[in-house]
Amino acid sequence: MMVDQAGVARGAFARDGDGFVREWAAVLGSDLLENQVALNGLADRLHTALMTDQATAQAQEVGRGLVEHGFTSPSALERTLAFVGEHLLETFPAKHTNRLMAVLGGIAAGYSEALRERTLDQQERSRSQVVQTIRDTEAALRASEAKFRAVFRTAAVGIAVIGLDSEVLDFNDALLALLDYRPEQLAGRDARDLMHPDDRDSVDEVTAVLATGVRDHVRAEKRMVRADGEVIDVLIAVSLVRDDAGAPVYHVAMVENLDEVRALQSQLLRQSLNDVQTGLANRMQFLGWLEGAVGSKGPGTLALVVFDIDGFRVVNDAFGHDVGDRVLNVVAGHLREVFGGVGQLARIGPDEFGVLVPDPVDIATVVTLAEEAVELLAEPVWVGDSGIGVTASVGIVVQAARGADATELMRCADVTLRWAKDDGKARWALYDKARDDRERRRLMLAASVSGGLEQGDFRVDYEPVRSLADGSLIAVEARLGWDHPTEGYLDPASLASLSACTGMAARLGWWAMEQACHHAGAWYRRFGSATPVLTMDLTARQCQEPELVAEVRRLLRESGLPASMLRFELGEQLPALINEDQAEELAILAEHGVRFVLDQMGGGNIPVDKLRQVPLHGVKFQGSPVRGLAEGANRLDESAAVALLTWARTLGIPLYAAGVRTEFEARRLRELGVTGAQGPLFGTALWSADEVAGVLGKS
């Protein structure tokens, strides 16, 4: 019978329960979407309670459910009882209406019981948390005290805990060792008795300052008296410890022996100014000597001598750094032997040594000493069966000292050292101001290449290439120039050496190629087949660019210049400087129509094995092969030139000549198979792009 009643209840609830639940949620002030499942379950229990004999038990579960689902506000129970009492029987009619009071009582009882259990549970958790917090705090305090005690006992600095009445309460072993007291002699002693009599009043002043609260701690240099009566200088740091209420409790004093501190400072200073490996002064100390030498109280003149071990990396790589260090020590010993009584010696770099000689007798004396040192350094250092010999390059600067600039002197020495290395190493060089000025000007120009390019100071001009048969214009060679704002026009030869100094050669080359292709493209659109071939240098650096083919094809496409109208000149050394993959890039360009000419600068035979690596469509001769054909030339030079050109003609490709000066040279070259030429014979002035267009317009 109960099963049937429950089935009827669920059927009735399904029909009428939704409205009941919505109104109940509204009475409770709850969001229906959030609590619909919970209230549906509680409504189901209420309905079941009306239909069964255990109404009170079922209703108690409803009261407990309200608490479990968070309906614990003071008005939640009151509103629920009022709502259920008024609407439960209306929504779910039941035969036993007298069960309503049992339901309401059960709700109240279950609610109260669940709320009491929840409150007790929360109180228990709170008590547990408080107890755990107290335990954690006590454990942290014990750990902190243990750490402090460990630091206190094992610290290398003397530490004392001193009462407000100046009684020594506690101390560590370091303080006992510093003052040479036994524990029983120090415990309870008046701290002022440990101080030098002249410093006791100042100690009272320190504690008075701390008592005011203006400062947390005070540091001061004082004197203390050891147990044996010896007076020692100490650094004392005193802090005042207060309780939670802010009242002073005791002082903590940390005591450090100043003699030990000063000894450590001296040691650190020596280490900072001396080279650990060789025992010589280091660069920092050497620069200090140099600064002092150029002052008003320094010598009248000085000699700055810098030694650099040639190829020292070879020693390290071949024998290891241990052997390299041994060689450095031998070098330092030789330099001491030569300059020990003459100048101040230092190791100023990984493999560099410097000597400062005040008021040298003369330059010849300094040079003699440098040569003597170089000879000693050449003596082998024996490591097993290997006799390791080193050479040194030497830069020597001798000049007036007073009023000079130390940094500039070091720069001059470095420059002079580089001259010695550039001249072949294992030699000395003497500073030459005129040479330095020339090189500095050149290097300043090299450094400003990038800025000149950004400002538009560069331009591309053209040298005409004429046919030796009829004098017609068959090609123009692009020449990069720089209109420098102060130096005037810098020609291509000057630019080549400048750009090589800074790595700008590749960037300038691409810029010149882009400009020249756009000029030639404009000529081609205007003059068609009458346009001369554009010829320009292609360097090994450009050949090593991974995007060479793509860049050249892009320039041709954007400029509208046919590939057959572009001819690159390759330096005679280029085939030996590129690999097979780079040679293949040139072959791909040749397949697209770009032409290549080998620029043969010297008078030797063309290296045939190298010619096979690159596509060639012509050879250009200049220098001795052309000069050898001049009127009145040496018979040997003439014979060599004729033989070379005769042999080159067997290659079956066009031959060109540059630097042609006279009609006689032009005639001889034409007789030997040269088809095109350029040089002073055809005019010394370069043409601008507009001038090329003007010449083409008149032809």
mmCIF file of C-alpha atoms in Angstrom, residues 469-685:
data_model
loop_
_atom_site.group_PDB
_atom_site.id
_atom_site.type_symbol
_atom_site.label_atom_id
_atom_site.label_comp_id
_atom_site.label_asym_id
_atom_site.label_seq_id
_atom_site.Cartn_x
_atom_site.Cartn_y
_atom_site.Cartn_z
ATOM 1 C CA ALA A 469 87.119 47.432 -84.447
ATOM 2 C CA ASP A 470 85.003 50.557 -84.934
ATOM 3 C CA GLY A 471 85.155 52.522 -81.667
ATOM 4 C CA SER A 472 81.464 52.005 -80.881
ATOM 5 C CA LEU A 473 80.225 51.876 -77.304
ATOM 6 C CA ILE A 474 79.701 48.194 -76.465
ATOM 7 C CA ALA A 475 79.580 48.271 -72.660
ATOM 8 C CA VAL A 476 79.832 50.515 -69.622
ATOM 9 C CA GLU A 477 81.523 49.423 -66.393
ATOM 10 C CA ALA A 478 79.846 50.569 -63.170
ATOM 11 C CA ARG A 479 82.136 52.409 -60.754
ATOM 12 C CA LEU A 480 81.065 53.214 -57.202
ATOM 13 C CA GLY A 481 82.159 56.632 -55.882
ATOM 14 C CA TRP A 482 81.675 58.656 -52.701
ATOM 15 C CA ASP A 483 81.080 62.412 -52.666
ATOM 16 C CA HIS A 484 82.441 62.957 -49.165
ATOM 17 C CA PRO A 485 81.369 66.291 -47.640
ATOM 18 C CA THR A 486 84.916 67.170 -46.487
ATOM 19 C CA GLU A 487 87.292 64.813 -48.320
ATOM 20 C CA GLY A 488 85.828 65.327 -51.764
ATOM 21 C CA TYR A 489 85.330 62.536 -54.282
ATOM 22 C CA LEU A 490 86.685 59.111 -53.261
ATOM 23 C CA ASP A 491 87.273 56.792 -56.207
ATOM 24 C CA PRO A 492 86.449 53.061 -56.374
ATOM 25 C CA ALA A 493 89.994 51.994 -55.439
ATOM 26 C CA SER A 494 89.878 54.062 -52.234
ATOM 27 C CA LEU A 495 86.412 52.755 -51.415
ATOM 28 C CA ALA A 496 87.487 49.137 -51.815
ATOM 29 C CA SER A 497 90.127 49.405 -49.077
ATOM 30 C CA LEU A 498 87.849 51.460 -46.793
ATOM 31 C CA SER A 499 84.872 49.115 -47.021
ATOM 32 C CA ALA A 500 87.115 46.097 -46.394
ATOM 33 C CA CYS A 501 88.068 47.581 -42.987
ATOM 34 C CA THR A 502 84.515 47.553 -41.656
ATOM 35 C CA GLY A 503 82.779 44.726 -43.496
ATOM 36 C CA MET A 504 80.714 47.177 -45.558
ATOM 37 C CA ALA A 505 82.006 45.826 -48.877
ATOM 38 C CA ALA A 506 79.093 43.429 -49.403
ATOM 39 C CA ARG A 507 76.463 46.040 -48.525
ATOM 40 C CA LEU A 508 78.051 48.630 -50.824
ATOM 41 C CA GLY A 509 78.334 46.048 -53.593
ATOM 42 C CA TRP A 510 74.632 45.201 -53.444
ATOM 43 C CA TRP A 511 73.690 48.867 -53.322
ATOM 44 C CA ALA A 512 75.840 49.627 -56.388
ATOM 45 C CA MET A 513 74.384 46.622 -58.231
ATOM 46 C CA GLU A 514 70.836 47.779 -57.540
ATOM 47 C CA GLN A 515 71.562 51.327 -58.705
ATOM 48 C CA ALA A 516 73.369 50.171 -61.844
ATOM 49 C CA CYS A 517 70.632 47.702 -62.820
ATOM 50 C CA HIS A 518 67.959 50.382 -62.494
ATOM 51 C CA HIS A 519 70.034 52.799 -64.604
ATOM 52 C CA ALA A 520 70.638 50.149 -67.275
ATOM 53 C CA GLY A 521 66.989 49.115 -67.216
ATOM 54 C CA ALA A 522 65.954 52.706 -67.923
ATOM 55 C CA TRP A 523 68.430 52.904 -70.823
ATOM 56 C CA TYR A 524 67.111 49.632 -72.244
ATOM 57 C CA ARG A 525 63.490 50.782 -72.139
ATOM 58 C CA ARG A 526 64.502 53.946 -73.965
ATOM 59 C CA PHE A 527 67.138 52.775 -76.459
ATOM 60 C CA GLY A 528 66.459 49.039 -76.847
ATOM 61 C CA SER A 529 69.218 47.044 -78.558
ATOM 62 C CA ALA A 530 71.472 50.118 -78.776
ATOM 63 C CA THR A 531 71.964 49.932 -75.004
ATOM 64 C CA PRO A 532 75.510 48.926 -73.996
ATOM 65 C CA VAL A 533 76.061 45.888 -71.792
ATOM 66 C CA LEU A 534 76.271 46.698 -68.081
ATOM 67 C CA THR A 535 79.459 45.272 -66.596
ATOM 68 C CA MET A 536 80.462 45.369 -62.939
ATOM 69 C CA ASP A 537 82.595 43.528 -60.391
ATOM 70 C CA LEU A 538 81.226 40.534 -58.494
ATOM 71 C CA THR A 539 83.328 39.870 -55.391
ATOM 72 C CA ALA A 540 84.013 36.579 -53.641
ATOM 73 C CA ARG A 541 82.073 37.931 -50.649
ATOM 74 C CA GLN A 542 78.997 38.439 -52.819
ATOM 75 C CA CYS A 543 79.418 34.968 -54.327
ATOM 76 C CA GLN A 544 79.276 33.547 -50.803
ATOM 77 C CA GLU A 545 75.828 35.055 -50.204
ATOM 78 C CA PRO A 546 73.270 32.216 -49.971
ATOM 79 C CA GLU A 547 70.665 34.303 -51.839
ATOM 80 C CA LEU A 548 72.930 35.396 -54.727
ATOM 81 C CA VAL A 549 70.767 33.938 -57.512
ATOM 82 C CA ALA A 550 67.517 35.171 -55.983
ATOM 83 C CA GLU A 551 68.872 38.699 -55.427
ATOM 84 C CA VAL A 552 70.303 39.069 -58.928
ATOM 85 C CA ARG A 553 67.117 37.785 -60.522
ATOM 86 C CA ARG A 554 65.059 40.153 -58.353
ATOM 87 C CA LEU A 555 67.148 43.138 -59.450
ATOM 88 C CA LEU A 556 66.828 42.154 -63.094
ATOM 89 C CA ARG A 557 63.076 41.674 -62.754
ATOM 90 C CA GLU A 558 62.491 44.952 -60.934
ATOM 91 C CA SER A 559 64.726 46.979 -63.264
ATOM 92 C CA GLY A 560 63.465 45.415 -66.494
ATOM 93 C CA LEU A 561 67.041 44.709 -67.649
ATOM 94 C CA PRO A 562 67.457 41.488 -69.683
ATOM 95 C CA ALA A 563 69.899 39.029 -68.113
ATOM 96 C CA SER A 564 71.969 39.008 -71.313
ATOM 97 C CA MET A 565 72.666 42.725 -70.779
ATOM 98 C CA LEU A 566 74.402 42.097 -67.409
ATOM 99 C CA ARG A 567 78.030 40.992 -67.288
ATOM 100 C CA PHE A 568 79.898 40.297 -64.051
ATOM 101 C CA GLU A 569 83.689 40.582 -63.814
ATOM 102 C CA LEU A 570 85.345 38.007 -61.538
ATOM 103 C CA GLY A 571 88.735 38.718 -59.962
ATOM 104 C CA GLU A 572 91.478 36.304 -60.973
ATOM 105 C CA GLN A 573 91.636 34.890 -57.411
ATOM 106 C CA LEU A 574 87.884 34.380 -57.106
ATOM 107 C CA PRO A 575 87.696 30.815 -58.504
ATOM 108 C CA ALA A 576 90.069 29.702 -55.730
ATOM 109 C CA LEU A 577 88.010 31.439 -53.031
ATOM 110 C CA ILE A 578 84.603 29.896 -53.689
ATOM 111 C CA ASN A 579 83.403 26.340 -53.169
ATOM 112 C CA GLU A 580 81.536 24.032 -55.514
ATOM 113 C CA ASP A 581 78.094 25.113 -54.296
ATOM 114 C CA GLN A 582 78.924 28.767 -54.886
ATOM 115 C CA ALA A 583 80.314 27.970 -58.333
ATOM 116 C CA GLU A 584 77.016 26.193 -59.034
ATOM 117 C CA GLU A 585 75.173 29.434 -58.151
ATOM 118 C CA LEU A 586 77.174 31.202 -60.867
ATOM 119 C CA ALA A 587 76.296 28.432 -63.313
ATOM 120 C CA ILE A 588 72.585 28.929 -62.557
ATOM 121 C CA LEU A 589 72.891 32.652 -63.291
ATOM 122 C CA ALA A 590 74.699 31.818 -66.533
ATOM 123 C CA GLU A 591 71.805 29.545 -67.529
ATOM 124 C CA HIS A 592 69.490 32.529 -67.087
ATOM 125 C CA GLY A 593 71.639 34.585 -69.466
ATOM 126 C CA VAL A 594 74.018 36.482 -67.160
ATOM 127 C CA ARG A 595 77.574 36.679 -68.566
ATOM 128 C CA PHE A 596 80.875 36.268 -66.658
ATOM 129 C CA VAL A 597 84.316 37.656 -67.508
ATOM 130 C CA LEU A 598 87.554 36.749 -65.705
ATOM 131 C CA ASP A 599 89.511 39.887 -64.797
ATOM 132 C CA GLN A 600 93.144 38.823 -65.285
ATOM 133 C CA MET A 601 95.233 41.393 -63.428
ATOM 134 C CA GLY A 602 98.694 39.802 -63.674
ATOM 135 C CA GLY A 603 100.769 38.568 -66.528
ATOM 136 C CA GLY A 604 100.872 34.879 -65.649
ATOM 137 C CA ASN A 605 99.047 32.082 -67.442
ATOM 138 C CA ILE A 606 95.371 31.677 -66.683
ATOM 139 C CA PRO A 607 94.874 28.741 -64.260
ATOM 140 C CA VAL A 608 92.978 26.358 -66.493
ATOM 141 C CA ASP A 609 91.954 24.058 -63.646
ATOM 142 C CA LYS A 610 90.241 26.992 -61.943
ATOM 143 C CA LEU A 611 88.541 28.103 -65.154
ATOM 144 C CA ARG A 612 86.613 24.838 -65.248
ATOM 145 C CA GLN A 613 84.909 25.717 -61.930
ATOM 146 C CA VAL A 614 83.096 28.821 -63.137
ATOM 147 C CA PRO A 615 81.183 29.682 -66.308
ATOM 148 C CA LEU A 616 83.248 32.104 -68.430
ATOM 149 C CA HIS A 617 82.174 34.174 -71.394
ATOM 150 C CA GLY A 618 85.266 36.353 -71.701
ATOM 151 C CA VAL A 619 88.647 37.321 -70.226
ATOM 152 C CA LYS A 620 89.805 40.872 -69.494
ATOM 153 C CA PHE A 621 93.510 41.700 -69.284
ATOM 154 C CA GLN A 622 95.104 44.665 -67.589
ATOM 155 C CA GLY A 623 98.471 45.528 -66.136
ATOM 156 C CA SER A 624 101.572 43.880 -67.578
ATOM 157 C CA PRO A 625 99.836 42.134 -70.542
ATOM 158 C CA VAL A 626 98.747 45.585 -71.768
ATOM 159 C CA ARG A 627 101.881 47.535 -70.824
ATOM 160 C CA GLY A 628 104.005 44.893 -72.528
ATOM 161 C CA LEU A 629 102.445 45.923 -75.847
ATOM 162 C CA ALA A 630 103.289 49.608 -75.465
ATOM 163 C CA GLU A 631 105.568 51.247 -78.007
ATOM 164 C CA GLY A 632 109.167 50.766 -76.923
ATOM 165 C CA ALA A 633 108.299 48.160 -74.287
ATOM 166 C CA ASN A 634 110.885 45.692 -73.029
ATOM 167 C CA ARG A 635 111.279 42.783 -75.432
ATOM 168 C CA LEU A 636 110.779 40.233 -72.636
ATOM 169 C CA ASP A 637 107.559 41.906 -71.448
ATOM 170 C CA GLU A 638 106.327 42.132 -75.018
ATOM 171 C CA SER A 639 107.049 38.472 -75.683
ATOM 172 C CA ALA A 640 105.214 37.415 -72.543
ATOM 173 C CA ALA A 641 102.189 39.577 -73.409
ATOM 174 C CA VAL A 642 101.986 38.246 -76.948
ATOM 175 C CA ALA A 643 102.284 34.643 -75.769
ATOM 176 C CA LEU A 644 99.584 35.093 -73.156
ATOM 177 C CA LEU A 645 97.090 36.727 -75.512
ATOM 178 C CA THR A 646 97.813 34.226 -78.263
ATOM 179 C CA TRP A 647 97.157 31.370 -75.882
ATOM 180 C CA ALA A 648 94.002 32.997 -74.456
ATOM 181 C CA ARG A 649 92.580 33.304 -77.958
ATOM 182 C CA THR A 650 92.453 29.513 -78.135
ATOM 183 C CA LEU A 651 89.757 29.544 -75.428
ATOM 184 C CA GLY A 652 87.271 30.707 -78.033
ATOM 185 C CA ILE A 653 85.752 33.456 -75.864
ATOM 186 C CA PRO A 654 85.911 37.257 -76.267
ATOM 187 C CA LEU A 655 88.992 39.046 -74.935
ATOM 188 C CA TYR A 656 88.950 42.521 -73.389
ATOM 189 C CA ALA A 657 91.610 44.931 -72.161
ATOM 190 C CA ALA A 658 91.649 47.685 -69.532
ATOM 191 C CA GLY A 659 94.080 50.532 -68.934
ATOM 192 C CA VAL A 660 94.715 51.114 -72.654
ATOM 193 C CA ARG A 661 96.631 54.390 -73.014
ATOM 194 C CA THR A 662 97.671 54.778 -76.653
ATOM 195 C CA GLU A 663 96.561 54.033 -80.194
ATOM 196 C CA PHE A 664 99.648 51.829 -80.536
ATOM 197 C CA GLU A 665 98.508 49.615 -77.646
ATOM 198 C CA ALA A 666 94.983 49.507 -79.060
ATOM 199 C CA ARG A 667 96.253 48.416 -82.488
ATOM 200 C CA ARG A 668 98.469 45.668 -81.049
ATOM 201 C CA LEU A 669 95.635 44.398 -78.857
ATOM 202 C CA ARG A 670 93.263 44.307 -81.829
ATOM 203 C CA GLU A 671 95.833 42.337 -83.839
ATOM 204 C CA LEU A 672 96.057 39.799 -81.000
ATOM 205 C CA GLY A 673 92.284 39.216 -80.902
ATOM 206 C CA VAL A 674 91.090 41.671 -78.229
ATOM 207 C CA THR A 675 87.635 42.977 -79.164
ATOM 208 C CA GLY A 676 86.831 45.586 -76.522
ATOM 209 C CA ALA A 677 88.940 47.973 -74.476
ATOM 210 C CA GLN A 678 88.745 50.745 -71.912
ATOM 211 C CA GLY A 679 91.209 53.171 -70.409
ATOM 212 C CA PRO A 680 92.699 56.673 -70.745
ATOM 213 C CA LEU A 681 92.752 56.395 -74.550
ATOM 214 C CA PHE A 682 88.950 56.636 -74.516
ATOM 215 C CA GLY A 683 88.729 59.404 -71.914
ATOM 216 C CA THR A 684 89.609 59.667 -68.265
ATOM 217 C CA ALA A 685 86.331 61.085 -66.977
#
